[in-house]
Coordinates of C-alpha atoms and ligand atoms in Angstrom, one line a residue:
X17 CA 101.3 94.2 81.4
X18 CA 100.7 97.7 81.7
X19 CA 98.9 96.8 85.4
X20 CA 102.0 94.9 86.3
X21 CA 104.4 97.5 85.6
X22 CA 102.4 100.3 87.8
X23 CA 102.3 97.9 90.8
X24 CA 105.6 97.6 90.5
X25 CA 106.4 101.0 90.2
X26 CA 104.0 101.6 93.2
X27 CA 106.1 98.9 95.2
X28 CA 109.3 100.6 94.2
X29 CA 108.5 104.2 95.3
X30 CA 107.1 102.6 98.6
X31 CA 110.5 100.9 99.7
X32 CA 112.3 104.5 98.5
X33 CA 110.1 106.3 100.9
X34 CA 110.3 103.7 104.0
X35 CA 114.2 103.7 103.2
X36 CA 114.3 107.5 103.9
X37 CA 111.6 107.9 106.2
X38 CA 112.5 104.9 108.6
X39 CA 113.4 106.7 112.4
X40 CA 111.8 109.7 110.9
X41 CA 109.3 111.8 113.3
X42 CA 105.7 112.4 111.6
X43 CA 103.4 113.9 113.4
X44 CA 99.6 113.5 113.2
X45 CA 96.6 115.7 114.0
X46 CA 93.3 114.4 113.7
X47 CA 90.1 116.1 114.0
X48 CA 87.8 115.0 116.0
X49 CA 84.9 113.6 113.0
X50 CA 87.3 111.7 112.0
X51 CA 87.0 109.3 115.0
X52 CA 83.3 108.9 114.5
X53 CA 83.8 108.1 110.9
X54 CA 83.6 104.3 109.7
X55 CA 86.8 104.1 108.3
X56 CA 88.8 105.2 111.5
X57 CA 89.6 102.0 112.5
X58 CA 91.5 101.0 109.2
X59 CA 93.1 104.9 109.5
X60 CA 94.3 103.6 113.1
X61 CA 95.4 100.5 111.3
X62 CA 97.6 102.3 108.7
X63 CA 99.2 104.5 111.5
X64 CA 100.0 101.2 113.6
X65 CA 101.5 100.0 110.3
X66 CA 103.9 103.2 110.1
X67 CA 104.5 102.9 113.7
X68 CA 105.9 99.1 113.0
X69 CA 107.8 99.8 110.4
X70 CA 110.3 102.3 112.1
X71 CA 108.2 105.7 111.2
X72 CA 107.9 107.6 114.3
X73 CA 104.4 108.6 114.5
X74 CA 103.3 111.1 117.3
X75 CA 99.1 111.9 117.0
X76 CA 97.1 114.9 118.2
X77 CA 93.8 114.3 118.5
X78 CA 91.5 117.5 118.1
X79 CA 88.5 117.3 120.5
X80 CA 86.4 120.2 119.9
X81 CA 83.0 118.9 119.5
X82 CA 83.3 116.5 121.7
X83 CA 84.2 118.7 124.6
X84 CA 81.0 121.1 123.3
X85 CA 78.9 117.4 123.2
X86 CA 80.0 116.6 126.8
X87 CA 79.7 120.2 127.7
X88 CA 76.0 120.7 126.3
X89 CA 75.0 117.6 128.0
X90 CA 76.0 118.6 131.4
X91 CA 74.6 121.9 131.0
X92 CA 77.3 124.1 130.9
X93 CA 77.6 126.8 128.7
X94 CA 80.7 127.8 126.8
X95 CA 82.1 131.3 126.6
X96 CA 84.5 132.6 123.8
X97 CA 86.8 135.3 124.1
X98 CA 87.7 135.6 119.9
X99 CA 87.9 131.6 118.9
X100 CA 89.4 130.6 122.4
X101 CA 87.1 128.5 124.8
X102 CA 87.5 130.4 128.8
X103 CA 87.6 127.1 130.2
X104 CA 86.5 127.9 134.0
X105 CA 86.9 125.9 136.9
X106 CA 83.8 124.2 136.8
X107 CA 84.0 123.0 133.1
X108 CA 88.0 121.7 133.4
X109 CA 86.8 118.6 134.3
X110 CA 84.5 117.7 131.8
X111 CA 87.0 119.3 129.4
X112 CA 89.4 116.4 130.5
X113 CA 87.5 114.1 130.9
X114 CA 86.1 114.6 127.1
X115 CA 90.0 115.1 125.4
X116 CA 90.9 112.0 127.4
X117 CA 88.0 110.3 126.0
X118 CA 88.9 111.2 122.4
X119 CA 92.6 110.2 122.9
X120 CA 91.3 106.5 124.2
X121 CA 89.9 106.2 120.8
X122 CA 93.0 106.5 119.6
X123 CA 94.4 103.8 121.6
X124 CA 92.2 101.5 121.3
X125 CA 92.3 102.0 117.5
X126 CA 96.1 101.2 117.6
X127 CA 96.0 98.4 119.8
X128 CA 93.9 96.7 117.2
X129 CA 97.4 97.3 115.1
X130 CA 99.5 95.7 118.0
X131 CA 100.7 99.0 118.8
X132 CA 100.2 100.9 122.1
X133 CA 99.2 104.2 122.5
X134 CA 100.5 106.2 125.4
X135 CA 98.9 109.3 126.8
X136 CA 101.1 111.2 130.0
X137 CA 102.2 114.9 130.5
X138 CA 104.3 115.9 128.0
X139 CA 102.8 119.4 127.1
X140 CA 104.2 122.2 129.5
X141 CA 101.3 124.9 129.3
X142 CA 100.7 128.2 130.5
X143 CA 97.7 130.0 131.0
X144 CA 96.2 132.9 129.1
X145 CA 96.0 134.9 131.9
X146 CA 93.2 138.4 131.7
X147 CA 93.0 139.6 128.2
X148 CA 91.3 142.4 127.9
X149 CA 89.4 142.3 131.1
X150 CA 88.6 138.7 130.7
X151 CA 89.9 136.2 132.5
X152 CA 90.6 133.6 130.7
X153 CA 90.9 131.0 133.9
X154 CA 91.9 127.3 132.7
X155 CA 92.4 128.0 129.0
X156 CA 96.1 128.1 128.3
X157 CA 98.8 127.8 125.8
X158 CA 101.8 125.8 124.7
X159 CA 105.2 126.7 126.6
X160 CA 107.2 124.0 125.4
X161 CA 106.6 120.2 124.8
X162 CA 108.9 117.8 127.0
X163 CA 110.4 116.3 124.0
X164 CA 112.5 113.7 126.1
X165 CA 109.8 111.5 127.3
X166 CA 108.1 111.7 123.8
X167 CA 111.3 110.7 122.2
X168 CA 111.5 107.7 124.8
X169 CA 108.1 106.7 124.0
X170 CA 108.7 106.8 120.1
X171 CA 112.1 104.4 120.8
X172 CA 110.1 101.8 122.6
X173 CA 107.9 101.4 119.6
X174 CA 104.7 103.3 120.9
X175 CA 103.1 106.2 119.6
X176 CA 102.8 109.1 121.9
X177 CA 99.0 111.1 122.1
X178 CA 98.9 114.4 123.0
X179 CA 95.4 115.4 124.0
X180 CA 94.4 119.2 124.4
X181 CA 95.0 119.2 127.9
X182 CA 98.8 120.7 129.5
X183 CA 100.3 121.4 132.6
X184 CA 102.1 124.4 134.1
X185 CA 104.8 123.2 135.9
X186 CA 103.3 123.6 139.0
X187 CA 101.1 121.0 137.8
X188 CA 97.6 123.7 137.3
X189 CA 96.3 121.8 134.2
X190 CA 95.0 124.0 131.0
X191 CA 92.9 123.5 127.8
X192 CA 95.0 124.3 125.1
X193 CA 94.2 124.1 121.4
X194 CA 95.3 120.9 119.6
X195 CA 96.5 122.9 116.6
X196 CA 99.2 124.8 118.7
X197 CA 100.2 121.1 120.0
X198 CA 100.8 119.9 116.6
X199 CA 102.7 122.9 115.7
X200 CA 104.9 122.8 118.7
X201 CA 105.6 119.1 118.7
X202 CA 106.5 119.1 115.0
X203 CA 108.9 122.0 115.6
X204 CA 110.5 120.4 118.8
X205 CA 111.1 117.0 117.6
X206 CA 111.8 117.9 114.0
X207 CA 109.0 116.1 112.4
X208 CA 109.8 115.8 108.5
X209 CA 106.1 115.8 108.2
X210 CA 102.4 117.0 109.8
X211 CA 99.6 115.2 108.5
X212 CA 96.1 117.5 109.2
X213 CA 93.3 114.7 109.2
X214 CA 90.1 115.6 108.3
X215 CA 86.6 113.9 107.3
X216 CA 85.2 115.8 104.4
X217 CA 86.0 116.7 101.3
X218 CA 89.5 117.2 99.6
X219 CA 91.0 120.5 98.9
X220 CA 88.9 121.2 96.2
X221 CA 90.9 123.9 93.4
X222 CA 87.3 125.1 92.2
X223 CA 86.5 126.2 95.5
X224 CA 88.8 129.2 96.1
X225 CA 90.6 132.2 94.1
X226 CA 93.9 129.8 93.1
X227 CA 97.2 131.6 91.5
X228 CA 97.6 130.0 88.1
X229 CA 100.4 128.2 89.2
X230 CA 99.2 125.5 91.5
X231 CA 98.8 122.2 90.1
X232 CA 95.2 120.7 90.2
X233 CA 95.0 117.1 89.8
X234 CA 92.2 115.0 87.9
X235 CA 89.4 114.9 90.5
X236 CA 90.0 118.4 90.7
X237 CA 91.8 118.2 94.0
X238 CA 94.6 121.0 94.7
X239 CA 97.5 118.6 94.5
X240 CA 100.3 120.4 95.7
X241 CA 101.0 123.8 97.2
X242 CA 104.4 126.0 97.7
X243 CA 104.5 128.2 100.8
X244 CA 103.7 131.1 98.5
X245 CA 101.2 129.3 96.8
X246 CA 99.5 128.9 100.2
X247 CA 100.1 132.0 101.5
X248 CA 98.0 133.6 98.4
X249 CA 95.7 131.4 98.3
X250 CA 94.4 132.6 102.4
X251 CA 95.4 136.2 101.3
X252 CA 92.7 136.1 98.5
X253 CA 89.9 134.2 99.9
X254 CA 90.2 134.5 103.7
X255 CA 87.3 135.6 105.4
X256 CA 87.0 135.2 108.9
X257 CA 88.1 132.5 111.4
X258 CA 85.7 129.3 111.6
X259 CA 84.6 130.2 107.9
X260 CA 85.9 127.4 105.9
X261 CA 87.5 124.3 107.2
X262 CA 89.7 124.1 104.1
X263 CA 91.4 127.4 104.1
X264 CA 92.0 126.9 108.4
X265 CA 93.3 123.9 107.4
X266 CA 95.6 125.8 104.8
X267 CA 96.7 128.0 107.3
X268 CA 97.6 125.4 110.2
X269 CA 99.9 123.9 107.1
X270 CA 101.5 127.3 106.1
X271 CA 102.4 127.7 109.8
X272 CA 103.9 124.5 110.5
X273 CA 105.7 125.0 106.8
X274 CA 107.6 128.2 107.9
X275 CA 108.6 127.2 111.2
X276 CA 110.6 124.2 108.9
X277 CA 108.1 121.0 108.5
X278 CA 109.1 119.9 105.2
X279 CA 105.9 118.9 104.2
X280 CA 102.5 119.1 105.5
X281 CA 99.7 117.0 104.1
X282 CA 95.8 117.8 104.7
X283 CA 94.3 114.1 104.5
X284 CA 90.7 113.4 104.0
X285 CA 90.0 110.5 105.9
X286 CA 87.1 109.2 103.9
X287 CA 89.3 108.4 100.9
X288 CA 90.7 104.5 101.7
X289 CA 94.1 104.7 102.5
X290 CA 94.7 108.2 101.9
X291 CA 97.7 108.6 104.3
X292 CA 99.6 105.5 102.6
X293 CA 99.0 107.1 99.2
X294 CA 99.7 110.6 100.4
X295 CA 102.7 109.0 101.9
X296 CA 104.1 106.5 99.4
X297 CA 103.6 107.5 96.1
X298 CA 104.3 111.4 94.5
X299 CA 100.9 111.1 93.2
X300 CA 99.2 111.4 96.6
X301 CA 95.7 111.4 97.2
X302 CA 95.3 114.9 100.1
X303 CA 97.2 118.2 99.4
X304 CA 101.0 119.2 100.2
X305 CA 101.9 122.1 101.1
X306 CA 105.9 122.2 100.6
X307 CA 108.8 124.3 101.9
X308 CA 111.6 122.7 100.3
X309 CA 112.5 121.7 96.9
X310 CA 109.6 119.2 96.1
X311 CA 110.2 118.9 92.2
X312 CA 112.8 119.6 89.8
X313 CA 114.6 119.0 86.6
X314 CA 118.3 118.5 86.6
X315 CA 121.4 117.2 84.7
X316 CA 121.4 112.8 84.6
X317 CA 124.1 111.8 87.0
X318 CA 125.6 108.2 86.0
X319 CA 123.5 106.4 88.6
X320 CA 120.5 107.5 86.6
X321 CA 120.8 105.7 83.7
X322 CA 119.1 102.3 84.9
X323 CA 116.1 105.0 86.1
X324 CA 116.3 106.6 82.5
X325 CA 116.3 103.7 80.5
X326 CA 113.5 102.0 82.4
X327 CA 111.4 104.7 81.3
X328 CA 112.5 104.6 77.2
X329 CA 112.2 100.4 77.4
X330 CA 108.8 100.2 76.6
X331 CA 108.7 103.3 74.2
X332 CA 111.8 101.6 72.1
X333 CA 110.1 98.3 72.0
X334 CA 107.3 100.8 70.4
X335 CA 109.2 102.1 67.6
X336 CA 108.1 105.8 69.4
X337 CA 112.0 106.6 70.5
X338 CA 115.0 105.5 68.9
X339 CA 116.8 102.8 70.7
X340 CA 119.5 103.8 72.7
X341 CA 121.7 102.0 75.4
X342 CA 123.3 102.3 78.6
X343 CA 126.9 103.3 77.1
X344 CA 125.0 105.9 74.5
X345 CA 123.7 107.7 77.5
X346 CA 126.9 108.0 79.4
X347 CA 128.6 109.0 76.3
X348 CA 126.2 111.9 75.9
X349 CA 125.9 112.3 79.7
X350 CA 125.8 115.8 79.4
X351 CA 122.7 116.2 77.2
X352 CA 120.5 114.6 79.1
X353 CA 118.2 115.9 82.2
X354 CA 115.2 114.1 84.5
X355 CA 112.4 115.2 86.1
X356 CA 112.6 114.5 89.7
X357 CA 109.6 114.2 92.3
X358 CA 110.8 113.9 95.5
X359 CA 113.9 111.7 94.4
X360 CA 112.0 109.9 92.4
X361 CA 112.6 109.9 88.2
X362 CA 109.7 110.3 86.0
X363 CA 110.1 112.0 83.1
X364 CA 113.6 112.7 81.1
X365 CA 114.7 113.6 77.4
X366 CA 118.2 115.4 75.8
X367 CA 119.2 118.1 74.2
X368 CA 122.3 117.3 71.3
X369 CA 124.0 120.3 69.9
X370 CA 124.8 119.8 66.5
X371 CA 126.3 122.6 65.3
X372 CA 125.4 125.6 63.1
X373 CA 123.6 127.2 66.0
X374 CA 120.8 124.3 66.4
X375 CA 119.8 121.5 69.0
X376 CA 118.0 118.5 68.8
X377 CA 115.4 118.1 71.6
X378 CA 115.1 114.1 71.8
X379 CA 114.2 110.8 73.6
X380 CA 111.6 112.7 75.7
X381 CA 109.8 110.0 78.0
X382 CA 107.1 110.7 80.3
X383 CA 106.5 107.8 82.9
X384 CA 102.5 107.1 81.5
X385 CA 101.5 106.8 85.3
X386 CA 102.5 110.8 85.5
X387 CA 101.4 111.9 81.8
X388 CA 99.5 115.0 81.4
X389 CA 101.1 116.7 84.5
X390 CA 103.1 119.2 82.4
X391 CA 106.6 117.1 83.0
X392 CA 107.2 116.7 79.3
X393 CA 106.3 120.5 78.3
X394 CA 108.5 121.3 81.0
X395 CA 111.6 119.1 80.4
X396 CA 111.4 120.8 76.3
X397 CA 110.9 124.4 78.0
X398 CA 114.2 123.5 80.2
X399 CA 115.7 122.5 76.6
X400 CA 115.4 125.2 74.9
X401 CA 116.6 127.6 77.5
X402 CA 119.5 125.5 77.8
X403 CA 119.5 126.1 74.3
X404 CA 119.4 129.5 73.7
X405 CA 122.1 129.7 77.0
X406 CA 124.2 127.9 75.3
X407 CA 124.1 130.4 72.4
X408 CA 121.8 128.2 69.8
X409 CA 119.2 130.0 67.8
X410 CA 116.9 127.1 66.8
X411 CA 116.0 123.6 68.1
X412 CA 114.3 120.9 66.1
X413 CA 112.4 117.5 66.6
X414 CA 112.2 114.5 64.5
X415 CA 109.0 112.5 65.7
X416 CA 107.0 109.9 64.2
X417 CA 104.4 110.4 66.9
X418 CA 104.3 112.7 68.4
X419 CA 104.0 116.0 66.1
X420 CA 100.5 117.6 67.5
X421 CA 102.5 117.4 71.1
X422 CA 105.2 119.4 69.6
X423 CA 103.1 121.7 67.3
X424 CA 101.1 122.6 70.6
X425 CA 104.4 123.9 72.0
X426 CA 104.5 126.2 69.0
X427 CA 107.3 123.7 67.0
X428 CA 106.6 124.1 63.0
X429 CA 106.7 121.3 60.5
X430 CA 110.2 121.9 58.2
X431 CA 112.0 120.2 55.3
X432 CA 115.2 117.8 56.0
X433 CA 117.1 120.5 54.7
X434 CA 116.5 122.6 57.3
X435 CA 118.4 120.3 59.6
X436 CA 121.9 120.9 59.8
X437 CA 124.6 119.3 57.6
X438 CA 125.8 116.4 60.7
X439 CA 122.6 115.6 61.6
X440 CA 121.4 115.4 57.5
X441 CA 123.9 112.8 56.6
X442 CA 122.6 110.6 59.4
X443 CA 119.0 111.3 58.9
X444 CA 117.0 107.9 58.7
X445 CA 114.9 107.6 55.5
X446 CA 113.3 104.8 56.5
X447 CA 111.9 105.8 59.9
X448 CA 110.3 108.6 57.8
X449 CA 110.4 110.9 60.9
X450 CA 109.1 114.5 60.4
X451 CA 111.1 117.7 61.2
X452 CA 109.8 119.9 63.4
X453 CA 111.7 123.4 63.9
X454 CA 111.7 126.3 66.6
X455 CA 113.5 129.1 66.3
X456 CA 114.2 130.6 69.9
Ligands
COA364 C1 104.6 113.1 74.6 C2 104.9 113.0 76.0 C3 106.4 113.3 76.3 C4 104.1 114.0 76.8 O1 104.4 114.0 78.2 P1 103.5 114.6 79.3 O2 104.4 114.8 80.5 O3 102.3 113.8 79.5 O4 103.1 116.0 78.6 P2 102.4 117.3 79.2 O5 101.8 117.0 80.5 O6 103.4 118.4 79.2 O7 101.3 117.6 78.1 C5 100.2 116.9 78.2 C6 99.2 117.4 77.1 O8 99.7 117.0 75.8 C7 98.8 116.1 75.2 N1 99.5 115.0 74.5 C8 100.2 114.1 75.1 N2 100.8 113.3 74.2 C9 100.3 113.8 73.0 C10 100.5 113.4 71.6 N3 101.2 112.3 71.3 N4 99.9 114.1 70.7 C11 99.2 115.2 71.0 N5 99.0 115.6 72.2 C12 99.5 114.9 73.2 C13 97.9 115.6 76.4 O9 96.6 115.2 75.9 C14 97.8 116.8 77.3 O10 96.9 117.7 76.8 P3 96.0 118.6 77.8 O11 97.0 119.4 78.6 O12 95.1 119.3 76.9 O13 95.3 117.6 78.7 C15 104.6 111.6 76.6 O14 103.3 111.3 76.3 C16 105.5 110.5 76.1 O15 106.4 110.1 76.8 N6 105.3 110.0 74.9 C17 106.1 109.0 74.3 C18 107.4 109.5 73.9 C19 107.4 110.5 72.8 O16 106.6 110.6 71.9 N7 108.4 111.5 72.9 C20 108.5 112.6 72.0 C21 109.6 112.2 70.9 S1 111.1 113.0 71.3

């Protein structure tokens, strides 16, 4: 039963997503291991899938140690200047010929989806130019990316790739880093998200210096990530560039995230179907790092209560809340709130004032697929400071069930006296509940 009602909550929060997210841009940049992994294929399957269902999906392919494979092979010997490849005459074709290598693999992964994959010019470059004595010949940088053509690609149903390689618009052709195409394409078309693909492991929270704050989920994954969140995390533990995949990867999202991506996702592509779950359900299975309101708890609006009472049903049926119907929850409209991920309802509760200065904190229901995430402790810490705003000195529980929960979040055990005289009279002797005070 239990099993039943997740896949159907799964299936819900699936069509709420491809509702909003149909037409949307979403842009993709894969790493380069990721195309040698075995589970690519299905990863090019899943993208064809979005591509088919109306999601606008651009990819970048990253092509790094391929170009250094083809590169090494041929003899030629790479010279930096910082992180940046000088990409000299001699090496620009194999570097195109290796980034146009790389973004075949992506078509061909796609066309196994039905979908086609389209490579052209669409990145306007410009070169580096001498820095610091150096010249840095055919490596370049981003000017701007033609967004029309891209946009005309997306509308015919085929996903645009954008290898590292752009053109000035005299036509000179640079090697420009795959990151700054992802950033720039997500900022020109407006992408409402930029996945960062990568094969290895997740974002792991026991790995770095992490502000208290950031929510770690069970397989000790960072789950989510603010922009502040993020932008501590690389003050505390950066190091140098190239020294941790992770924290690069961290920094790539922070960028994208202040120039306006909603949300940017780092994917580990060995995890089966990691995109769809990152993508379709608020538990996820990468990391998001968030520049807009991601979660929140709010006031019930009439067109929650179907939401609301789907969550109470089963804890009713229990005998764990008392049972309560549509027409009591618009009456007390006003008392309630919900916990909102992304849209979505999955926690929610009330707060009824009932005089003599004291509240009752009630019907708190955690959706069991989201329990332990600090939703209820933070729907009864929005309580009592609605409580104490409204001028209240005390709020109180009755619970048959849930008293260690409560006594945890510093709530004391209290006679039925202590309740005030309204809520006394309609106390229910047989339910036996016990009384559990706070004084705020
Ligand atoms: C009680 C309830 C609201 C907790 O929701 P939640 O969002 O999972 O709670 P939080 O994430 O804030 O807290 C989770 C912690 O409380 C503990 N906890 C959860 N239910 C508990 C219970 N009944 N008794 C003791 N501890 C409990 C968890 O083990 C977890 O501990 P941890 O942090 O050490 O791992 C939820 O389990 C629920 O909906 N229960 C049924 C309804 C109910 O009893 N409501 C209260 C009556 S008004």
């Amino acid at each position: 039963m239990e099993s039943v009602r997740s896949q159907v909550e799964l299936i819900r929060e699936a069509f709420h997503y491809q509702a909003r997210f149909d037409g949307a841009i979403m842009v993709f940049k894969v790493d380069f291991p990721v195309t040698e992994e075995s589970g690519f294929p299905y990863l090019m399957k899943d993208l064809a899938l979005l591509a088919g269902t109306g999601i606008r999906v651009l990819i970048v392919p990253g092509a790094k140690e391929w170009i250094d494979s083809v590169l090494g092979e041929y003899g030629i010997v790479s010279r930096y200047e910082g992180t940046a490849r000088i990409t000299t005459e001699s090496a620009l074709p194999f570097v195109e010929m290796a980034a146009f290598h790389v973004a075949s693999r992506f078509i061909t992964g796609l066309a196994a989806g039905g979908i086609d994959g389209v490579t052209g010019n669409f990145v306007r470059a410009q070169g580096l130019g001498v820095i610091g004595g150096t010249d840095m010949a055919h490596t370049g940088t981003v000017k701007k990316i033609l967004t029309d053509p891209v946009r005309r690609v997306m509308e015919s149903g085929m996903v645009p790739i954008l290898p590292c390689i752009g053109w000035s618009s005299s036509g000179r052709p640079y090697n420009v880093p795959s990151d700054e195409i992802a950033l720039a394409s997500s900022a020109a078309l407006g992408a409402v998200k930029l996945f960062i693909i990568t094969a290895g492991n997740h974002l792991s929270a026991g790995s770095y210096d992490i502000p208290e704050s950031v929510r770690r989920g069970e397989d000790g994954r960072i789950v989510r990530l603010s922009i502040q969140e993020a932008g501590s995390i690389l003050e505390n533990n950066w190091k140098a560039p190239g020294g941790d995949k992770g924290l690069e990867a961290i920094s790539l999202a922070l960028k994208a995230a202040r120039t306006g991506v909603e949300r940017v996702h780092l994917v580990n592509a060995r995890e089966e179907g990691a995109v769809l779950r990152e993508l379709f359900s608020n538990l996820g299975a990468g990391t998001m790092v968030y520049g807009d309101e991601y979660e929140s708890v709010r006031s019930l609006k009439a067109e929650d209560v179907p939401d609301v009472l789907r969550l109470m049903e089963p804890l009713m049926r229990q005998g764990v809340l008392v049972r309560r119907g549509p027409e009591d929850l618009i009456e007390k409209k006003d008392d309630y709130a919900v916990f909102e991920i992304d849209g979505s309802i999955h926690a929610s509760g009330a707060l009824h004032d009932w005089g003599e200065g004291q509240g009752e904190i009630a019907a708190i229901a955690t959706n069991p697929a989201y329990a332990d995430m600090g939703m209820g402790s933070r729907l009864v810490r929005y309580f009592i400071d609605r409580a104490k705003k409204a001028g209240l000195h005390r709020v109180f529980v009755l619970t048959t069930f849930t008293q260690d929960w409560f006594e945890l979040l510093g709530f004391k055990e209290a006679p039925v006296e202590s309740l005030p005289e309204k809520k006394r009279r309609l106390y229910n002797l047989t339910r036996k509940s016990k009384v559990f005070g706070l004084d705020i």
